[in-house]
Coordinates of N, CA and C and ligand atoms in Angstrom, one line a residue:
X557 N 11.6 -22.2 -3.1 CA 10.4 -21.3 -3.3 C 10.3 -21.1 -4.8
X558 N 9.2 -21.4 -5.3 CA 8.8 -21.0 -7.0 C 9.2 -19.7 -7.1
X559 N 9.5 -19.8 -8.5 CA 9.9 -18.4 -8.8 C 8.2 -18.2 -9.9
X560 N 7.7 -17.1 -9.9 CA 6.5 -16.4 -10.2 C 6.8 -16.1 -12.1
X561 N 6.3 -16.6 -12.6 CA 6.4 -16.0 -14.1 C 6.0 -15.3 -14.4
X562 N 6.6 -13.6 -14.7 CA 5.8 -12.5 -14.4 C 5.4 -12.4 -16.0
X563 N 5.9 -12.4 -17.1 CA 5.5 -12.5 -18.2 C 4.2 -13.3 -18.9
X564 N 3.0 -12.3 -19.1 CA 1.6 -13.0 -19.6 C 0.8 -13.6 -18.6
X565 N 1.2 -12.9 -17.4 CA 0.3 -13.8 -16.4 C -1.3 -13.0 -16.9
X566 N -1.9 -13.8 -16.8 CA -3.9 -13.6 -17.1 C -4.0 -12.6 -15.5
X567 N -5.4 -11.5 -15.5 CA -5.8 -11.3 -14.6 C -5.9 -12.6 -13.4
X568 N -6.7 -13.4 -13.7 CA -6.8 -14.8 -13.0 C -5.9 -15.3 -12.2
X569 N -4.7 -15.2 -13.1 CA -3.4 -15.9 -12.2 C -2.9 -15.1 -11.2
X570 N -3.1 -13.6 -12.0 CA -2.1 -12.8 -10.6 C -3.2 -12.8 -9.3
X571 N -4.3 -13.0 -9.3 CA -5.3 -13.0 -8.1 C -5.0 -14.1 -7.6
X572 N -4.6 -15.2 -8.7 CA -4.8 -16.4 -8.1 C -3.4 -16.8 -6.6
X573 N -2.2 -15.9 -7.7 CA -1.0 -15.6 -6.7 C -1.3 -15.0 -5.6
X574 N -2.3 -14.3 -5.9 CA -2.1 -13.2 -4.3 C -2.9 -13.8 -3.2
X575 N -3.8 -15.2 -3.8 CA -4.4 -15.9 -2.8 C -3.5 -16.7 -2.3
X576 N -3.0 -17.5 -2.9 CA -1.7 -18.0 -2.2 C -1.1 -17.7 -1.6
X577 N -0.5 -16.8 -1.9 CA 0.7 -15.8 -0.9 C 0.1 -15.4 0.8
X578 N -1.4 -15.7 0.2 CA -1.9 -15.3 1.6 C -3.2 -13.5 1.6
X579 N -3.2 -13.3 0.5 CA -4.2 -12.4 0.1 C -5.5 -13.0 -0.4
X580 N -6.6 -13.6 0.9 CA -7.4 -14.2 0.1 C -8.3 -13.1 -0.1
X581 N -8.5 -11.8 0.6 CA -9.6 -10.9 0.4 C -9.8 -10.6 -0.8
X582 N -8.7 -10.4 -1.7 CA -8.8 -9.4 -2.8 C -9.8 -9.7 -3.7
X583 N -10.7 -10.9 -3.9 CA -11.9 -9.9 -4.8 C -12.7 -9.7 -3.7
X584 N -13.1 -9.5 -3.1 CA -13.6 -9.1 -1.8 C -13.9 -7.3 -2.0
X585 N -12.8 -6.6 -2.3 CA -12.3 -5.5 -2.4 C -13.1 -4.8 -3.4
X586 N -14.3 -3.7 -2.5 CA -15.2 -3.1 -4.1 C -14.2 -1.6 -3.9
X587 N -13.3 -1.4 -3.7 CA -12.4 -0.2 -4.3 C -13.0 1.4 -3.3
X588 N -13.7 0.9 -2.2 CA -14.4 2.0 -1.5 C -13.2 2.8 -0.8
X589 N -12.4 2.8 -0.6 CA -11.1 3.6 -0.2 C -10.8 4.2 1.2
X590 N -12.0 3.5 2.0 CA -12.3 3.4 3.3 C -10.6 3.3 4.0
X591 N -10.1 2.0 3.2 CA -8.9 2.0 4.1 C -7.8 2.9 3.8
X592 N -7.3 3.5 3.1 CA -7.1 4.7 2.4 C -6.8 5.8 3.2
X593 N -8.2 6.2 4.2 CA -8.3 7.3 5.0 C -7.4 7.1 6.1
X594 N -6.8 5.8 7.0 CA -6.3 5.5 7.8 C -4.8 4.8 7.8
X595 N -4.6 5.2 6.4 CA -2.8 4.3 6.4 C -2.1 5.3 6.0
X596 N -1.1 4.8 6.9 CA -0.1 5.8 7.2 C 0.8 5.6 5.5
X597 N 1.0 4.1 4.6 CA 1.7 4.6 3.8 C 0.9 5.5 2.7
X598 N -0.5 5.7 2.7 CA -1.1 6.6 2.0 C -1.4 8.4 2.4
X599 N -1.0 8.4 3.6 CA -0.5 9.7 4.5 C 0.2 9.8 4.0
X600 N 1.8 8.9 3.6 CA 3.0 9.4 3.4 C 3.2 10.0 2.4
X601 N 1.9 9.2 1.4 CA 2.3 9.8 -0.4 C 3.1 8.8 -0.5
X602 N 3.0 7.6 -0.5 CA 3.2 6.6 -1.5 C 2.4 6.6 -2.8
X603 N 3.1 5.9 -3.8 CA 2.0 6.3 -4.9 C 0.9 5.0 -4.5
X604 N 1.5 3.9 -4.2 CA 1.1 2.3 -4.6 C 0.0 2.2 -3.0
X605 N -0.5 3.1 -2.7 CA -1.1 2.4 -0.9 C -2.2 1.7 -1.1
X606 N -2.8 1.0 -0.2 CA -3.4 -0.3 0.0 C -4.6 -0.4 -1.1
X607 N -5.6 0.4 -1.7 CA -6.2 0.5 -2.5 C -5.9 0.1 -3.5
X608 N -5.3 1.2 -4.0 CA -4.6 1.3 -6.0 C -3.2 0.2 -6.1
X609 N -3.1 -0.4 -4.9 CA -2.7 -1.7 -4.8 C -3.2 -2.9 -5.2
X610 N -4.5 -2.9 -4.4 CA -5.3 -4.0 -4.6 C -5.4 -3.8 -6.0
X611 N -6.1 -2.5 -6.3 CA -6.9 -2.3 -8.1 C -5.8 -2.7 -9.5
X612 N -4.2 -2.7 -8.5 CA -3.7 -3.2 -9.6 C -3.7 -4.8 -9.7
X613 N -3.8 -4.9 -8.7 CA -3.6 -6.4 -8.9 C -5.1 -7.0 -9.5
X614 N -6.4 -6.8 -9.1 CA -7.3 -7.2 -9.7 C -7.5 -7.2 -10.4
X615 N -6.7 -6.1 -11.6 CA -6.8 -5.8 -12.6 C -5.8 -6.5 -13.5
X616 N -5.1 -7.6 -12.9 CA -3.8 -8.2 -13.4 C -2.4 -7.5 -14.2
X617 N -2.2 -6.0 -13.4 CA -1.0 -5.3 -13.7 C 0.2 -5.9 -12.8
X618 N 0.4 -6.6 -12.5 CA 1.5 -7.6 -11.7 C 3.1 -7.1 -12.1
X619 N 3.1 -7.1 -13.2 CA 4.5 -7.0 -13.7 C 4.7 -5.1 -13.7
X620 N 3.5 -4.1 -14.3 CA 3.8 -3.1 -14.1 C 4.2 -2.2 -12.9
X621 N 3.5 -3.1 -11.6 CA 3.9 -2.8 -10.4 C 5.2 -3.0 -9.3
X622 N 5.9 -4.7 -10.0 CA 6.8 -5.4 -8.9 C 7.6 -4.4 -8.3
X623 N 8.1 -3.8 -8.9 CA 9.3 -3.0 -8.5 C 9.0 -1.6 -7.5
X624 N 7.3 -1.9 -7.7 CA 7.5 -0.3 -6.2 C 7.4 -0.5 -5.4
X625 N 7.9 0.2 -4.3 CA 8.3 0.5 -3.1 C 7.4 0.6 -1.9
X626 N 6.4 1.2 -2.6 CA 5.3 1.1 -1.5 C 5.1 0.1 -0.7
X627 N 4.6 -0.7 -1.0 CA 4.2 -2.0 0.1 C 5.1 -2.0 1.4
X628 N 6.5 -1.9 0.9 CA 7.7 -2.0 1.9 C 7.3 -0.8 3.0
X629 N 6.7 -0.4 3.0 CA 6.5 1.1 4.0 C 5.2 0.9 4.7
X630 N 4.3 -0.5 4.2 CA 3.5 -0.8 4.9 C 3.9 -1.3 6.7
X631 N 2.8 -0.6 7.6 CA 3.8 -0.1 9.3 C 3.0 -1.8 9.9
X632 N 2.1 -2.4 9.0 CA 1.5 -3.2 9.5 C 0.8 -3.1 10.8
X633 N -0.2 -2.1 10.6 CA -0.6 -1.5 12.1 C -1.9 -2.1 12.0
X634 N -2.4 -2.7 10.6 CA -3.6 -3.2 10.7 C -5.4 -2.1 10.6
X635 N -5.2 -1.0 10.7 CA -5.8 0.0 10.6 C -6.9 -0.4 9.6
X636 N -6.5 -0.9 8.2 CA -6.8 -1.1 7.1 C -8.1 -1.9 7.3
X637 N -7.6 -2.8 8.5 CA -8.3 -4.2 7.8 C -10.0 -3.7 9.3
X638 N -9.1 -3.0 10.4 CA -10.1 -2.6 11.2 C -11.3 -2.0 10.0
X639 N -11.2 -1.5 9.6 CA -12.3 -0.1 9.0 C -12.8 -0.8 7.8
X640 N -12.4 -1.9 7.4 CA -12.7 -2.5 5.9 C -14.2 -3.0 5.9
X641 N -15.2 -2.2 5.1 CA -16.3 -2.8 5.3 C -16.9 -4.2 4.3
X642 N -15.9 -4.5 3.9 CA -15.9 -6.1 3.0 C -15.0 -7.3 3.8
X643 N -14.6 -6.7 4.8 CA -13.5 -7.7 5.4 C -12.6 -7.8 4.4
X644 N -11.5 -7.4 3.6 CA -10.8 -8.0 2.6 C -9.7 -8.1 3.1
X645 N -9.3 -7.6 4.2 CA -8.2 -7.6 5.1 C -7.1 -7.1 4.3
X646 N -7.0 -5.9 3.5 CA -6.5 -5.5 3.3 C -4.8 -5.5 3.6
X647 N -4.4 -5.0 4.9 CA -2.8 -5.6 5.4 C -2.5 -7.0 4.6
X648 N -3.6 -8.5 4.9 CA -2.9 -9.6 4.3 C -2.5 -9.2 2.7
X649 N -3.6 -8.6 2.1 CA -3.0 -8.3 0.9 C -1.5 -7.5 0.3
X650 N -1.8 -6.5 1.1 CA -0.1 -5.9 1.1 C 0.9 -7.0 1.3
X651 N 0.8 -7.5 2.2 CA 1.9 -8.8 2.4 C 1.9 -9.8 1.7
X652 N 0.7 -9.9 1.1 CA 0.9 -11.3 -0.2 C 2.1 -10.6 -1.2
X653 N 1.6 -9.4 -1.2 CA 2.2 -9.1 -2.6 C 3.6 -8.5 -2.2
X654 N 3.8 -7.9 -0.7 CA 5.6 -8.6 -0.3 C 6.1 -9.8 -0.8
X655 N 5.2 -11.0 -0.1 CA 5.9 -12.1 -0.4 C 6.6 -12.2 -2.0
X656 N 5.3 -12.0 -2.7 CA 5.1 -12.1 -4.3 C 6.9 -11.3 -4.6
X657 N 6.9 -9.8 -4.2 CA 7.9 -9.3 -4.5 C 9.3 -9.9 -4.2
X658 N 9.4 -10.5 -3.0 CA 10.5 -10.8 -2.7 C 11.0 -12.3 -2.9
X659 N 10.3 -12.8 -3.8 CA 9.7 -14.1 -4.5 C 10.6 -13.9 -5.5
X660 N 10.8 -12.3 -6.3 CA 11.2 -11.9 -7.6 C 12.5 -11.3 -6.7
X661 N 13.0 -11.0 -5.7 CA 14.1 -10.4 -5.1 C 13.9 -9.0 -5.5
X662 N 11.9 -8.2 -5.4 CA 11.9 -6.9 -5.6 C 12.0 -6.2 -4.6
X663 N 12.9 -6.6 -3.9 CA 12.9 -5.3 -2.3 C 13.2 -4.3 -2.7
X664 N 12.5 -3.5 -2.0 CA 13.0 -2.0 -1.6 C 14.0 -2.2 -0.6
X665 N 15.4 -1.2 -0.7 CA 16.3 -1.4 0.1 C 16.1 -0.6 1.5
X666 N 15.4 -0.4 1.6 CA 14.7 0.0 2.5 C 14.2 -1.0 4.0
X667 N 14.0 -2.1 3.5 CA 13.9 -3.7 4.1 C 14.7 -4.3 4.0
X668 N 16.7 -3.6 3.8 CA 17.2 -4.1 3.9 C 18.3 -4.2 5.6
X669 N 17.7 -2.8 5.9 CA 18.0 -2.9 7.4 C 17.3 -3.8 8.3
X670 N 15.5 -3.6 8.5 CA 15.4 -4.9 9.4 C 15.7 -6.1 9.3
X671 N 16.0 -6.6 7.6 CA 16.3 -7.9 7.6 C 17.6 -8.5 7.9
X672 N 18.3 -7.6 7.9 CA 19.7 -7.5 8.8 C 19.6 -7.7 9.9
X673 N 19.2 -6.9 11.0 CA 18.4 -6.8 12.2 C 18.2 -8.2 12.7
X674 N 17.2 -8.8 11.7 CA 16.8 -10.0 12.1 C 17.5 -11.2 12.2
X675 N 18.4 -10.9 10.9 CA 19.6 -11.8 11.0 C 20.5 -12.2 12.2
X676 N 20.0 -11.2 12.6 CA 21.5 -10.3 13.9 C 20.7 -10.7 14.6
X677 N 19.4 -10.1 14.9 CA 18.8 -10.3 16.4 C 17.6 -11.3 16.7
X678 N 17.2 -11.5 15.8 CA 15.8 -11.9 14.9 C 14.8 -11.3 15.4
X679 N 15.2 -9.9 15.7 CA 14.1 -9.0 15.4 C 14.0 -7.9 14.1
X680 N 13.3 -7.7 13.5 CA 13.4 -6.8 12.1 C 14.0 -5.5 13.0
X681 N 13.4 -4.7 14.3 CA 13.9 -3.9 14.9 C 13.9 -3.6 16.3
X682 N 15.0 -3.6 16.7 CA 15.9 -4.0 17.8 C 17.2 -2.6 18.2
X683 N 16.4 -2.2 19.6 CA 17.2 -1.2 20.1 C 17.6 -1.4 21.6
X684 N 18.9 -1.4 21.5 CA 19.4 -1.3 23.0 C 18.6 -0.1 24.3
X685 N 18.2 0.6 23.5 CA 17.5 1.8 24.1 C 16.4 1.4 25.0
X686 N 15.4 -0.2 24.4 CA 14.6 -0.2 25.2 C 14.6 -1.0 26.2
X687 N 16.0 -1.5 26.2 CA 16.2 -2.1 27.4 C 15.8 -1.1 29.1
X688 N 16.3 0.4 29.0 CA 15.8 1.5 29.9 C 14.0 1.1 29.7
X689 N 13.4 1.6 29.0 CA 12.5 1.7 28.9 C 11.6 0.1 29.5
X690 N 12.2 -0.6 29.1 CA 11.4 -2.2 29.5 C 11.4 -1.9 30.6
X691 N 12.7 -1.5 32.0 CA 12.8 -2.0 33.3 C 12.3 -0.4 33.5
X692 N 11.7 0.2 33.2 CA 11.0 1.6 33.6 C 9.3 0.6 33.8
X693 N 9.1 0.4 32.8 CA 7.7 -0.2 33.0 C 7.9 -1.4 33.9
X694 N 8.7 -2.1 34.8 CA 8.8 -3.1 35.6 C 8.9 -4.5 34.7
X695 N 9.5 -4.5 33.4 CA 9.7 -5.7 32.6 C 11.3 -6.2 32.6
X696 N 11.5 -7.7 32.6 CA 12.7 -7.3 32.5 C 13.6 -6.9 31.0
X697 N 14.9 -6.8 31.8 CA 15.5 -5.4 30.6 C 15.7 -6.4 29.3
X698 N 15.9 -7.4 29.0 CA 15.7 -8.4 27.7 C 14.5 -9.2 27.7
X699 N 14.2 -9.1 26.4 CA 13.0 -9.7 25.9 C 12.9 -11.4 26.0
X700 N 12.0 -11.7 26.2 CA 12.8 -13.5 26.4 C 12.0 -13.9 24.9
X701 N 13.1 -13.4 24.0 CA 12.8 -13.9 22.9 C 13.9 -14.7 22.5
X702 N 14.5 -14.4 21.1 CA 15.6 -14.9 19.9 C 16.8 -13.8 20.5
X703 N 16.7 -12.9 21.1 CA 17.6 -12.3 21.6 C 18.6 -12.7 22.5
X704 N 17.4 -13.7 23.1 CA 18.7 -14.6 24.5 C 19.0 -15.6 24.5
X705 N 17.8 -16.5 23.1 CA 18.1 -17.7 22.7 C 18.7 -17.9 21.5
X706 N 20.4 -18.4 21.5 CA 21.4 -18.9 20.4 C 20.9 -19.7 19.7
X707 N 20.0 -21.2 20.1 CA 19.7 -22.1 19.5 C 18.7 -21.4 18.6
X708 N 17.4 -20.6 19.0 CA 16.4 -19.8 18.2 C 17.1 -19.2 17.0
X709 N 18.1 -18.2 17.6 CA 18.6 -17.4 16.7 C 19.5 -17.7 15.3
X710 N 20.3 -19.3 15.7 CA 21.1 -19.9 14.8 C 19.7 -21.0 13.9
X711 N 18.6 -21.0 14.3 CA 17.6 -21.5 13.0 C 17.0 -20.3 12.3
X712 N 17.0 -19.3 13.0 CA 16.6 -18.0 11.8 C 16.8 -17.6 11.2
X713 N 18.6 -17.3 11.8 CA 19.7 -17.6 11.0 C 20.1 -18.8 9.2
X714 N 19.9 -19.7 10.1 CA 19.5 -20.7 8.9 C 18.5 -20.5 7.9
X715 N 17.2 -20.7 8.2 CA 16.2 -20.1 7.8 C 16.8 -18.9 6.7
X716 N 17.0 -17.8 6.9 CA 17.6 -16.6 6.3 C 18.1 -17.6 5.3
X717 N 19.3 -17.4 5.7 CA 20.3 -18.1 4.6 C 20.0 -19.4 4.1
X718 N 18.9 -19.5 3.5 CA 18.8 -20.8 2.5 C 17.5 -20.2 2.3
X719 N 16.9 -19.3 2.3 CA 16.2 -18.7 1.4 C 16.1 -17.4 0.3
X720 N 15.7 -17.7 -0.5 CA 15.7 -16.6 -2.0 C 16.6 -15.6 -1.2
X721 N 16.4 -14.6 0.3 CA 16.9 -13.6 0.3 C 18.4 -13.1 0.7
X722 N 18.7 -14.9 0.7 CA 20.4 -14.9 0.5 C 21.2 -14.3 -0.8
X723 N 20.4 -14.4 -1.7 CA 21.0 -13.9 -2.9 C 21.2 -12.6 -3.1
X724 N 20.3 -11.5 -1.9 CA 20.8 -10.4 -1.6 C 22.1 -9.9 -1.4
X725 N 22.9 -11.0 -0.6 CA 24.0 -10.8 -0.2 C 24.1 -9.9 0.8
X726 N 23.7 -10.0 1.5 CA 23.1 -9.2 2.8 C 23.4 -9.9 4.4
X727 N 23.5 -11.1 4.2 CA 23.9 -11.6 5.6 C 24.8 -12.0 5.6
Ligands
SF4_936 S1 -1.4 -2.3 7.8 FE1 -0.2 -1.4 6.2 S2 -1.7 -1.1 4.5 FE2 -2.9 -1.4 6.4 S3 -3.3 0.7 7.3 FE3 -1.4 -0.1 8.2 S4 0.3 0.7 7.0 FE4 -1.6 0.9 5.7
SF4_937 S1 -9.7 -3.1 1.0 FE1 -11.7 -2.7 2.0 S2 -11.6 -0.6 2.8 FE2 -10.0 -0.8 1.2 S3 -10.9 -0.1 -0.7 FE3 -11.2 -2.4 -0.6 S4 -13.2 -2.7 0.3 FE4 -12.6 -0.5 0.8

C-alpha cells in the first residue's frame, strides 16, 4: 500500500486522495451541516465530526488533521448520508480518510480493540453474550460466518498480517 506524502500536498491532491480512498462525494459537500444534526460522533463532542471534516479536507488541511481521533468513533450508522441533501455520502468520506489515516499508521487506539477482535474472530466485535440472545430470537447460537470458518479466518488472518497494520504490533 502507498504510503501518502503528507508534506506540500496542494488542496487538489488531498481531495484527490480522498477520492481514491473511496470519498468520491466531497466536493459535492456545500458545508450545510445537515449531517451534523444526526451523528452520534458530533453528539459526542468530537471536535473533527463529519462536516468540519469534510471542510478540512476540501480545504487541503490534511496534515493538520491526521492524527485526530475523531473519525475512529465514527458508529457507521449511515445517518449522515440518509439526510445529506447533496448525496456526498458523507460516512464514505469519514472512511476514505480512515483509510488515508491508517495508510500513515494514524490510529486511534481506540481501534485497537476491534482490530484485535478481528484478528481473533474476524469480527471487529464479537460477544459470547449474543450467542443467548441469537437462540432467543430463534437463530442459531453461532453466526455462520469467520467464526466457524478456520479456512475464512486464517485468510483474514493473513490478510491482517501483511498489511501496514502489522506494524502496530498488535496481532
Ligand atoms: S456514519 Fe459516522 S459520520 Fe455518519 S452519522 Fe453515523 S457516526 Fe456520524
Ligand atoms: S455532507 Fe451533506 S449533509 Fe453534511 S454538510 Fe455536506 S452537504 Fe451537508
Amino acid at each position: 500500500m502507498a504510503a501518502i506524502n503528507l508534506s506540500n500536498m496542494t488542496k487538489e491532491e488531498v481531495i484527490k486522495a480522498v477520492v481514491e480512498n473511496g470519498g468520491a462525494g466531497i466536493t459535492k459537500c456545500i458545508q450545510c451541516n445537515a449531517c451534523a444534526s444526526v451523528c452520534p460522533v458530533a453528539k459526542a463532542g468530537f471536535p473533527l465530526y463529519g462536516r468540519l471534516l469534510i471542510r478540512k479536507l476540501q480545504t487541503g488541511h490534511y496534515e493538520q488533521i491526521i492524527e485526530d481521533a475523531s473519525s475512529w468513533a465514527c458508529q457507521a450508522c449511515n445517518r449522515c448520508t440518509e439526510i445529506c441533501p447533496r448525496d456526498a455520502k458523507p460516512f464514505e468520506i469519514v472512511f476514505a480518510f480512515r483509510r488515508m489515516q491508517a495508510k500513515e499508521l494514524a490510529i486511534s487506539t481506540s481501534a485497537f480493540t476491534p482490530l484485535m477482535n478481528l484478528h481473533a474472530t474476524g469480527h471487529a466485535v464479537y460477544s459470547e453474550a449474543s450467542k443467548a440472545l441469537r437462540k432467543k430470537v430463534g437463530l442459531p447460537e453461532e453466526p455462520l460466518t469467520s467464526i466457524n470458518d478456520e479456512k475464512a479466518q486464517k485468510e483474514i488472518q493473513t490478510l491482517l498480517e501483511n498489511s501496514p497494520m502489522a506494524e502496530l504490533g498488535i496481532f
